[in-house]
Short mmCIF file of C-alpha atoms and ligand atoms in Angstrom, two decimals:
data_model
loop_
_atom_site.label_atom_id
_atom_site.label_comp_id
_atom_site.label_asym_id
_atom_site.label_seq_id
_atom_site.Cartn_x
_atom_site.Cartn_y
_atom_site.Cartn_z
CA MET A 1 -8.07 -163.37 -91.32
CA LYS A 2 -5.50 -165.06 -89.09
CA THR A 3 -2.34 -163.15 -88.36
CA MET A 4 1.08 -164.33 -89.49
CA GLU A 5 4.64 -163.47 -88.64
CA THR A 6 5.86 -160.54 -90.73
CA LYS A 7 9.61 -160.18 -91.27
CA ILE A 8 10.80 -156.59 -91.15
CA LEU A 9 13.75 -156.54 -93.57
CA THR A 10 16.38 -153.94 -94.29
CA GLU A 11 17.51 -153.05 -97.80
CA LYS A 12 20.50 -155.36 -97.27
CA GLN A 13 18.15 -158.34 -97.07
CA ILE A 14 16.58 -158.03 -100.50
CA ASP A 15 17.64 -161.57 -101.40
CA GLN A 16 15.32 -162.89 -98.64
CA ALA A 17 12.50 -160.71 -99.94
CA ALA A 18 13.09 -161.94 -103.50
CA GLU A 19 12.93 -165.53 -102.31
CA ILE A 20 9.55 -164.87 -100.69
CA ILE A 21 8.17 -163.41 -103.95
CA LYS A 22 9.53 -166.37 -105.93
CA THR A 23 7.77 -168.83 -103.66
CA GLY A 24 4.40 -167.10 -103.92
CA GLY A 25 4.57 -164.88 -100.82
CA LEU A 26 3.82 -161.19 -100.22
CA VAL A 27 6.42 -158.45 -99.69
CA ALA A 28 5.80 -154.74 -99.12
CA PHE A 29 8.55 -152.58 -100.62
CA PRO A 30 9.35 -148.90 -101.23
CA THR A 31 9.00 -147.28 -104.65
CA GLU A 32 9.55 -143.63 -105.56
CA THR A 33 5.78 -142.96 -105.43
CA VAL A 34 4.32 -144.89 -102.48
CA TYR A 35 5.06 -148.26 -100.88
CA GLY A 36 3.72 -151.23 -102.84
CA LEU A 37 2.51 -154.66 -101.71
CA GLY A 38 4.07 -157.09 -104.14
CA ALA A 39 3.47 -160.62 -105.39
CA ASP A 40 4.58 -162.57 -108.47
CA ALA A 41 2.31 -161.06 -111.15
CA LEU A 42 2.16 -164.31 -113.12
CA ASN A 43 1.12 -166.41 -110.10
CA ALA A 44 -2.68 -166.07 -109.71
CA GLU A 45 -2.72 -167.60 -106.23
CA ALA A 46 -0.08 -165.19 -104.96
CA VAL A 47 -1.99 -162.24 -106.45
CA ALA A 48 -5.21 -163.45 -104.79
CA LYS A 49 -3.44 -163.14 -101.43
CA VAL A 50 -2.71 -159.48 -102.10
CA TYR A 51 -6.43 -158.74 -102.43
CA GLU A 52 -7.06 -160.61 -99.21
CA ALA A 53 -4.31 -158.86 -97.21
CA LYS A 54 -5.50 -155.43 -98.34
CA GLY A 55 -9.20 -156.21 -98.12
CA ARG A 56 -9.45 -155.00 -101.71
CA PRO A 57 -12.33 -155.62 -104.16
CA SER A 58 -11.06 -158.17 -106.67
CA ASP A 59 -12.25 -156.39 -109.83
CA ASN A 60 -9.69 -153.66 -109.18
CA PRO A 61 -6.69 -154.46 -111.40
CA MET A 62 -3.09 -154.24 -110.23
CA ILE A 63 -0.13 -152.45 -111.67
CA VAL A 64 2.61 -154.81 -112.81
CA HIS A 65 6.13 -153.61 -111.99
CA ILE A 66 9.08 -154.58 -114.15
CA GLY A 67 12.81 -154.25 -113.54
CA ARG A 68 13.95 -153.65 -117.13
CA ALA A 69 12.01 -151.68 -119.74
CA SER A 70 12.47 -154.53 -122.22
CA ASP A 71 10.47 -156.85 -119.94
CA ILE A 72 7.26 -155.13 -121.09
CA GLY A 73 7.38 -157.54 -124.04
CA GLN A 74 6.49 -160.38 -121.63
CA LEU A 75 3.19 -158.66 -120.88
CA THR A 76 1.95 -157.08 -124.11
CA PRO A 77 1.95 -158.28 -127.72
CA ARG A 78 2.17 -154.87 -129.37
CA LEU A 79 4.29 -151.76 -128.78
CA SER A 80 3.34 -148.64 -130.74
CA PRO A 81 5.84 -145.84 -131.50
CA ASP A 82 4.10 -143.70 -128.82
CA ILE A 83 4.57 -146.38 -126.18
CA VAL A 84 8.26 -146.68 -127.02
CA THR A 85 8.67 -142.88 -126.85
CA LEU A 86 6.93 -142.78 -123.46
CA ILE A 87 9.14 -145.55 -122.12
CA GLU A 88 12.27 -143.78 -123.33
CA ASN A 89 11.20 -140.50 -121.78
CA PHE A 90 9.67 -141.55 -118.48
CA TRP A 91 11.00 -144.95 -117.34
CA PRO A 92 12.14 -145.71 -114.79
CA GLY A 93 9.60 -143.35 -113.23
CA PRO A 94 6.07 -142.64 -111.99
CA LEU A 95 4.19 -143.39 -115.23
CA THR A 96 1.99 -146.50 -115.57
CA LEU A 97 1.11 -147.50 -119.13
CA VAL A 98 -2.13 -149.41 -119.69
CA VAL A 99 -1.49 -151.68 -122.69
CA LYS A 100 -3.14 -154.70 -124.35
CA ARG A 101 -2.25 -157.77 -122.34
CA LYS A 102 -0.79 -161.08 -123.37
CA LYS A 103 -2.81 -164.18 -122.49
CA GLY A 104 -0.22 -165.32 -119.95
CA VAL A 105 -1.07 -162.47 -117.58
CA PRO A 106 -3.62 -163.94 -115.13
CA ASP A 107 -7.16 -162.52 -114.88
CA ARG A 108 -6.50 -162.14 -111.18
CA THR A 109 -3.82 -159.56 -111.95
CA THR A 110 -5.83 -157.53 -114.48
CA GLY A 111 -9.21 -157.86 -112.80
CA GLY A 112 -10.35 -159.72 -115.93
CA LEU A 113 -9.62 -156.78 -118.29
CA ASP A 114 -7.92 -157.33 -121.66
CA THR A 115 -5.38 -154.67 -120.73
CA VAL A 116 -2.64 -154.53 -118.11
CA GLY A 117 -1.05 -151.56 -116.31
CA VAL A 118 2.76 -151.68 -116.37
CA ARG A 119 5.45 -149.51 -114.88
CA MET A 120 9.18 -149.56 -114.16
CA PRO A 121 9.67 -147.85 -110.80
CA ASP A 122 12.52 -145.42 -110.18
CA SER A 123 13.74 -146.89 -106.91
CA PRO A 124 16.94 -148.95 -106.57
CA ILE A 125 15.35 -151.16 -103.89
CA ALA A 126 12.28 -151.89 -106.00
CA LEU A 127 14.34 -152.59 -109.11
CA GLU A 128 16.70 -154.90 -107.27
CA LEU A 129 13.80 -156.79 -105.72
CA ILE A 130 12.10 -157.31 -109.10
CA ASN A 131 15.29 -158.33 -110.86
CA ARG A 132 16.34 -160.75 -108.12
CA ALA A 133 12.86 -162.28 -107.93
CA ASP A 134 13.17 -162.64 -111.70
CA CYS A 135 9.45 -162.10 -112.38
CA PRO A 136 7.17 -159.10 -112.88
CA ILE A 137 5.69 -157.97 -109.55
CA ALA A 138 2.02 -157.01 -109.19
CA ALA A 139 1.78 -154.32 -106.54
CA PRO A 140 -1.02 -152.08 -105.41
CA SER A 141 -0.26 -149.48 -102.78
CA ALA A 142 0.67 -151.18 -99.48
CA ASN A 143 -2.23 -149.82 -97.40
CA LEU A 144 -5.40 -151.45 -96.16
CA SER A 145 -8.03 -150.79 -98.81
CA GLY A 146 -9.67 -147.38 -98.31
CA LYS A 147 -6.88 -145.91 -96.15
CA PRO A 148 -4.40 -143.24 -97.25
CA SER A 149 -1.52 -144.60 -99.36
CA PRO A 150 1.64 -145.30 -97.35
CA THR A 151 4.68 -143.14 -98.07
CA ARG A 152 6.80 -144.22 -95.07
CA ALA A 153 7.80 -147.64 -93.73
CA GLU A 154 5.95 -146.99 -90.45
CA ASP A 155 2.68 -146.47 -92.37
CA VAL A 156 3.05 -149.88 -94.00
CA ILE A 157 3.91 -151.56 -90.70
CA GLU A 158 0.83 -150.01 -89.11
CA ASP A 159 -1.46 -151.42 -91.84
CA LEU A 160 0.10 -154.74 -92.83
CA LYS A 161 2.13 -156.19 -89.97
CA GLY A 162 0.70 -159.64 -89.32
CA LYS A 163 -0.91 -159.82 -92.78
CA VAL A 164 2.06 -160.21 -95.16
CA ASP A 165 5.29 -162.25 -95.22
CA ALA A 166 7.72 -159.33 -95.18
CA ILE A 167 8.06 -155.56 -95.24
CA ILE A 168 11.22 -153.92 -96.58
CA LYS A 169 11.95 -150.91 -94.42
CA GLY A 170 13.29 -148.35 -96.88
CA PRO A 171 13.39 -144.57 -97.11
CA ASP A 172 10.37 -142.26 -97.27
CA CYS A 173 8.97 -142.08 -100.81
CA ARG A 174 10.25 -139.21 -102.93
CA VAL A 175 7.02 -138.46 -104.86
CA GLY A 176 4.32 -139.17 -102.26
CA ILE A 177 1.36 -139.81 -104.59
CA GLU A 178 0.84 -142.79 -106.89
CA SER A 179 1.98 -142.94 -110.51
CA THR A 180 0.16 -141.27 -113.38
CA VAL A 181 -1.93 -143.96 -115.12
CA LEU A 182 -2.06 -143.44 -118.90
CA ASP A 183 -4.19 -145.67 -121.12
CA VAL A 184 -2.32 -146.22 -124.39
CA SER A 185 -4.32 -149.30 -125.39
CA GLY A 186 -6.69 -147.35 -127.68
CA GLU A 187 -6.55 -144.58 -130.30
CA VAL A 188 -6.24 -141.60 -127.97
CA PRO A 189 -3.86 -141.63 -124.99
CA THR A 190 -6.02 -141.01 -121.93
CA ILE A 191 -5.06 -140.16 -118.36
CA LEU A 192 -6.99 -142.42 -115.97
CA ARG A 193 -5.24 -141.25 -112.81
CA PRO A 194 -3.29 -137.99 -112.56
CA GLY A 195 0.20 -137.90 -111.02
CA ILE A 196 3.38 -135.85 -111.08
CA ILE A 197 3.91 -136.70 -114.74
CA THR A 198 1.31 -134.33 -116.18
CA PRO A 199 -0.60 -134.22 -119.50
CA GLN A 200 1.77 -131.42 -120.55
CA HIS A 201 4.84 -133.63 -119.99
CA ILE A 202 3.25 -136.44 -121.99
CA GLU A 203 2.06 -134.19 -124.82
CA ALA A 204 5.55 -132.69 -125.11
CA ALA A 205 7.04 -136.17 -125.46
CA ILE A 206 4.65 -137.69 -128.02
CA GLY A 207 3.58 -134.52 -129.81
CA LYS A 208 -0.14 -135.17 -129.56
CA LYS A 209 -3.09 -134.28 -127.39
CA VAL A 210 -3.80 -136.37 -124.31
CA GLU A 211 -7.38 -136.84 -123.06
CA MET A 212 -8.51 -136.85 -119.45
CA ASP A 213 -10.87 -139.63 -118.32
CA PRO A 214 -14.24 -137.93 -117.55
CA ALA A 215 -14.27 -139.83 -114.25
CA LEU A 216 -11.56 -137.41 -113.06
CA TYR A 217 -14.17 -134.66 -112.99
CA ILE A 218 -16.53 -136.51 -110.73
CA ASN A 219 -18.47 -133.97 -108.67
CA ARG A 220 -16.32 -131.25 -110.25
CA PRO A 221 -16.89 -128.62 -112.86
CA ARG A 222 -14.36 -129.08 -115.73
CA ASP A 223 -12.84 -125.73 -114.91
CA VAL A 224 -12.57 -125.24 -111.17
CA ASN A 225 -11.60 -121.61 -111.67
CA ALA A 226 -14.70 -120.80 -113.72
CA GLN A 227 -17.49 -118.68 -112.26
CA GLU A 228 -20.20 -120.67 -110.53
CA GLY A 229 -22.73 -121.81 -113.15
CA SER A 230 -20.65 -120.93 -116.21
CA SER A 231 -19.22 -124.38 -116.79
CA ASP A 232 -20.43 -126.09 -119.99
CA LYS A 233 -20.99 -129.57 -118.56
CA PRO A 234 -22.59 -130.21 -115.21
CA PRO A 235 -20.42 -132.27 -112.88
CA LEU A 236 -21.02 -136.03 -112.84
CA ASP A 237 -21.53 -137.82 -109.63
CA PHE A 238 -21.03 -141.41 -108.50
CA ASP A 239 -24.64 -142.37 -109.18
CA ASP A 240 -24.80 -141.03 -112.75
CA GLU A 241 -25.32 -143.67 -115.41
CA GLU A 242 -22.79 -141.78 -117.49
CA PHE A 243 -20.18 -142.46 -114.84
CA GLN A 244 -18.40 -145.56 -116.09
CA PRO A 245 -14.74 -145.17 -115.30
CA LYS A 246 -12.20 -147.10 -117.39
CA SER A 247 -10.06 -147.52 -114.33
CA PRO A 248 -12.07 -149.68 -111.94
CA GLY A 249 -10.18 -148.19 -108.99
CA MET A 250 -11.95 -144.88 -109.64
CA LYS A 251 -15.26 -146.31 -108.43
CA TYR A 252 -14.18 -146.83 -104.89
CA ARG A 253 -13.97 -144.27 -102.11
CA HIS A 254 -10.37 -143.94 -101.22
CA TYR A 255 -7.66 -142.60 -99.00
CA ALA A 256 -10.03 -141.82 -96.17
CA PRO A 257 -8.61 -140.66 -92.85
CA LYS A 258 -10.43 -141.70 -89.67
CA ALA A 259 -11.32 -138.08 -89.03
CA ASP A 260 -14.13 -136.28 -90.77
CA MET A 261 -12.67 -134.13 -93.54
CA THR A 262 -13.74 -131.00 -95.40
CA VAL A 263 -12.01 -129.28 -98.32
CA ILE A 264 -12.29 -125.50 -98.46
CA GLU A 265 -12.03 -124.11 -101.97
CA GLY A 266 -11.91 -120.60 -103.39
CA ASN A 267 -9.84 -117.44 -103.22
CA ARG A 268 -6.73 -118.11 -101.16
CA ASP A 269 -7.28 -115.41 -98.51
CA LYS A 270 -10.89 -116.41 -98.07
CA VAL A 271 -9.88 -120.06 -97.75
CA LYS A 272 -7.47 -119.18 -94.94
CA GLU A 273 -10.13 -117.11 -93.17
CA GLU A 274 -12.75 -119.84 -93.49
CA ILE A 275 -10.34 -122.46 -92.14
CA GLU A 276 -9.59 -120.26 -89.12
CA ARG A 277 -13.29 -119.61 -88.56
CA LEU A 278 -14.31 -123.28 -88.80
CA LYS A 279 -11.36 -124.34 -86.65
CA ALA A 280 -12.22 -121.90 -83.86
CA LEU A 281 -15.88 -122.79 -84.02
CA ASN A 282 -15.23 -126.53 -83.80
CA GLU A 283 -12.62 -126.19 -81.07
CA ARG A 284 -15.02 -124.18 -79.00
CA LEU A 285 -17.40 -127.13 -79.14
CA GLY A 286 -14.69 -129.51 -77.96
CA ASN A 287 -13.50 -131.00 -81.27
CA LYS A 288 -9.84 -131.58 -82.04
CA VAL A 289 -9.11 -130.01 -85.42
CA GLY A 290 -6.22 -130.61 -87.85
CA VAL A 291 -5.40 -128.28 -90.74
CA ILE A 292 -3.76 -129.10 -94.08
CA LEU A 293 -2.80 -125.93 -95.90
CA PHE A 294 0.08 -125.99 -98.36
CA GLU A 295 2.11 -123.03 -99.60
CA GLU A 296 0.50 -121.48 -102.64
CA ARG A 297 1.54 -123.38 -105.80
CA ALA A 298 3.99 -125.63 -103.92
CA PHE A 299 2.43 -128.58 -105.71
CA ILE A 300 5.37 -131.00 -105.62
CA GLU A 301 5.73 -130.47 -101.88
CA ALA A 302 1.98 -130.95 -101.43
CA ALA A 303 2.19 -134.26 -103.32
CA HIS A 304 5.09 -135.35 -101.14
CA ASP A 305 3.38 -134.47 -97.85
CA PHE A 306 -0.34 -135.07 -98.39
CA PHE A 307 -0.78 -138.74 -97.44
CA ALA A 308 1.79 -138.48 -94.63
CA LYS A 309 -0.15 -135.55 -93.14
CA LEU A 310 -3.41 -137.49 -93.23
CA ARG A 311 -1.79 -140.37 -91.40
CA ASP A 312 -0.11 -138.06 -88.86
CA LEU A 313 -3.43 -136.35 -88.10
CA ASP A 314 -5.07 -139.74 -87.60
CA ARG A 315 -2.31 -140.67 -85.14
CA GLN A 316 -3.02 -137.43 -83.28
CA GLU A 317 -6.65 -138.55 -83.19
CA VAL A 318 -8.12 -135.35 -84.53
CA ASP A 319 -11.89 -135.32 -85.07
CA LEU A 320 -11.95 -132.99 -88.04
CA ILE A 321 -9.50 -132.19 -90.84
CA LEU A 322 -9.85 -128.89 -92.69
CA ALA A 323 -7.88 -128.84 -95.95
CA GLY A 324 -7.28 -125.88 -98.26
CA ALA A 325 -7.83 -126.71 -101.96
CA LEU A 326 -5.02 -126.20 -104.46
CA SER A 327 -5.89 -124.21 -107.55
CA ASP A 328 -4.59 -126.07 -110.55
CA THR A 329 -6.69 -127.45 -113.40
CA ASP A 330 -4.47 -130.18 -114.80
CA GLY A 331 -0.93 -130.22 -113.39
CA VAL A 332 0.57 -131.68 -110.22
CA GLY A 333 -1.85 -129.65 -108.08
CA PHE A 334 -4.75 -131.30 -109.91
CA ALA A 335 -3.25 -134.71 -109.07
CA VAL A 336 -3.10 -133.79 -105.37
CA MET A 337 -6.68 -132.44 -105.52
CA ASN A 338 -7.82 -135.76 -106.98
CA ARG A 339 -6.63 -137.46 -103.77
CA MET A 340 -7.74 -134.66 -101.45
CA LEU A 341 -11.33 -134.68 -102.71
CA LYS A 342 -11.59 -138.46 -102.43
CA SER A 343 -10.17 -138.38 -98.91
CA ALA A 344 -12.85 -135.90 -97.97
CA GLY A 345 -15.58 -137.95 -99.69
CA TYR A 346 -16.20 -134.85 -101.89
CA ASN A 347 -17.19 -132.83 -98.89
CA ILE A 348 -16.41 -129.35 -100.27
CA VAL A 349 -17.08 -125.87 -98.94
CA ARG A 350 -16.77 -123.11 -101.56
CA VAL A 351 -15.90 -119.63 -100.31
O1 TXA B 414 2.58 -145.51 -107.89
C1 TXA B 414 1.87 -146.49 -108.05
O2 TXA B 414 1.27 -146.72 -109.12
C2 TXA B 414 1.75 -147.49 -106.88
C3 TXA B 414 3.14 -148.08 -106.62
C4 TXA B 414 3.13 -149.19 -105.61
O3 TXA B 414 3.72 -148.48 -107.83
N1 TXA B 414 0.76 -148.49 -107.14
C5 TXA B 414 -0.57 -148.21 -107.10
O4 TXA B 414 -1.39 -149.31 -107.33
O5 TXA B 414 -1.03 -147.13 -106.90
P1 TXA B 414 -2.93 -149.31 -107.00
O6 TXA B 414 -3.33 -150.73 -107.23
O7 TXA B 414 -3.21 -148.76 -105.66
O8 TXA B 414 -3.60 -148.46 -108.12
C6 TXA B 414 -3.72 -148.95 -109.44
C7 TXA B 414 -4.65 -148.08 -110.24
C8 TXA B 414 -6.08 -148.39 -109.90
O9 TXA B 414 -6.85 -147.19 -109.92
C9 TXA B 414 -6.49 -149.32 -111.04
O10 TXA B 414 -7.88 -149.30 -111.27
C10 TXA B 414 -5.66 -148.77 -112.21
O11 TXA B 414 -4.47 -148.37 -111.63
N2 TXA B 414 -5.36 -149.81 -113.20
C11 TXA B 414 -4.49 -150.83 -113.10
N3 TXA B 414 -4.53 -151.61 -114.19
C12 TXA B 414 -5.45 -151.05 -115.02
C13 TXA B 414 -5.98 -151.40 -116.32
N4 TXA B 414 -5.56 -152.48 -116.97
N5 TXA B 414 -6.91 -150.60 -116.84
C14 TXA B 414 -7.35 -149.51 -116.18
N6 TXA B 414 -6.90 -149.14 -114.96
C15 TXA B 414 -5.98 -149.90 -114.39
MG1 MG B 415 -4.04 -147.68 -103.98
#
């Protein structure tokens, strides 16, 4: 793809960014989760350019960002009481709702699905951009496809300078991992992608049980804390016929650093020992090793730092990343583990 001139804008130049969106261009902008790469969601040609800039498979649908909760009516024909409750409790914020789509939403935006993912981000810059552009904005994370999601302006510049019309240089993202994706288009609300809004938060708001998409347990026993072999269902893997994720994005390998990466899982003290042992062993053989080990149960901090650490270690050109697993079966730690395991290509050492 030929390179183009990319304007680096400050948050005082949002009007310029809005103009670019209105005229079918691409703008990367901060949200509270990660940076997004935005285009007018109702303009199929503009959305096609997002896939091209990211190098993203075109069956992977995009999240549509709105600037006022009431704008969801432009995108979906039907709002259930649960959807309204979720909007009242969690918007603006890191919760994407997958709802039935109206015909006017282009196939390009939804990857041809009859549903659309919608969220109202909790970031003044993002909201101002959407409201000034006066259209819903389709925005996947603003990284090259397959790379770690960008949580800082410099990460976006590294990936997309020369490929998009503008990048708004805003603050580092508060959350650090992408929004929770909740499918509310069917009978049972189902989490398709975990985030910092957890099943417990959602269940408390709507007063009913939330399901987890089986694809979230790919290569994993349902209960990571169970004894080896005691789990009721064997883990699925990518090649299983049973593995048919509702969220097309789940199929693709993701978030990969340049370095080789291994996750070490088990009792905390043993994990620390194993990391030290593997580090020493690899360094002795001339490899540069990076370690990612978060404080025990500091899940929010882990979410905030994880992608930034991967990118920093790549900049330091380490050969191998050793990451300590977080023990959490369905909360924020689980959401971080979802990213960590994908980054490592499910390369797991159990101790
Ligand atoms: O926090 C976020 O959600 C960020 C910021 C920029 O808002 N965006 C983001 O977008 O993470 P993206 O495109 O990288 O991830 C969207 C995920 C994908 O896994 C996709 O498959 C799923 O949401 N998704 C989107 N629309 C869907 C739909 N209609 N049905 C099922 N899954 C959907
Ligand atoms: Mg992404």
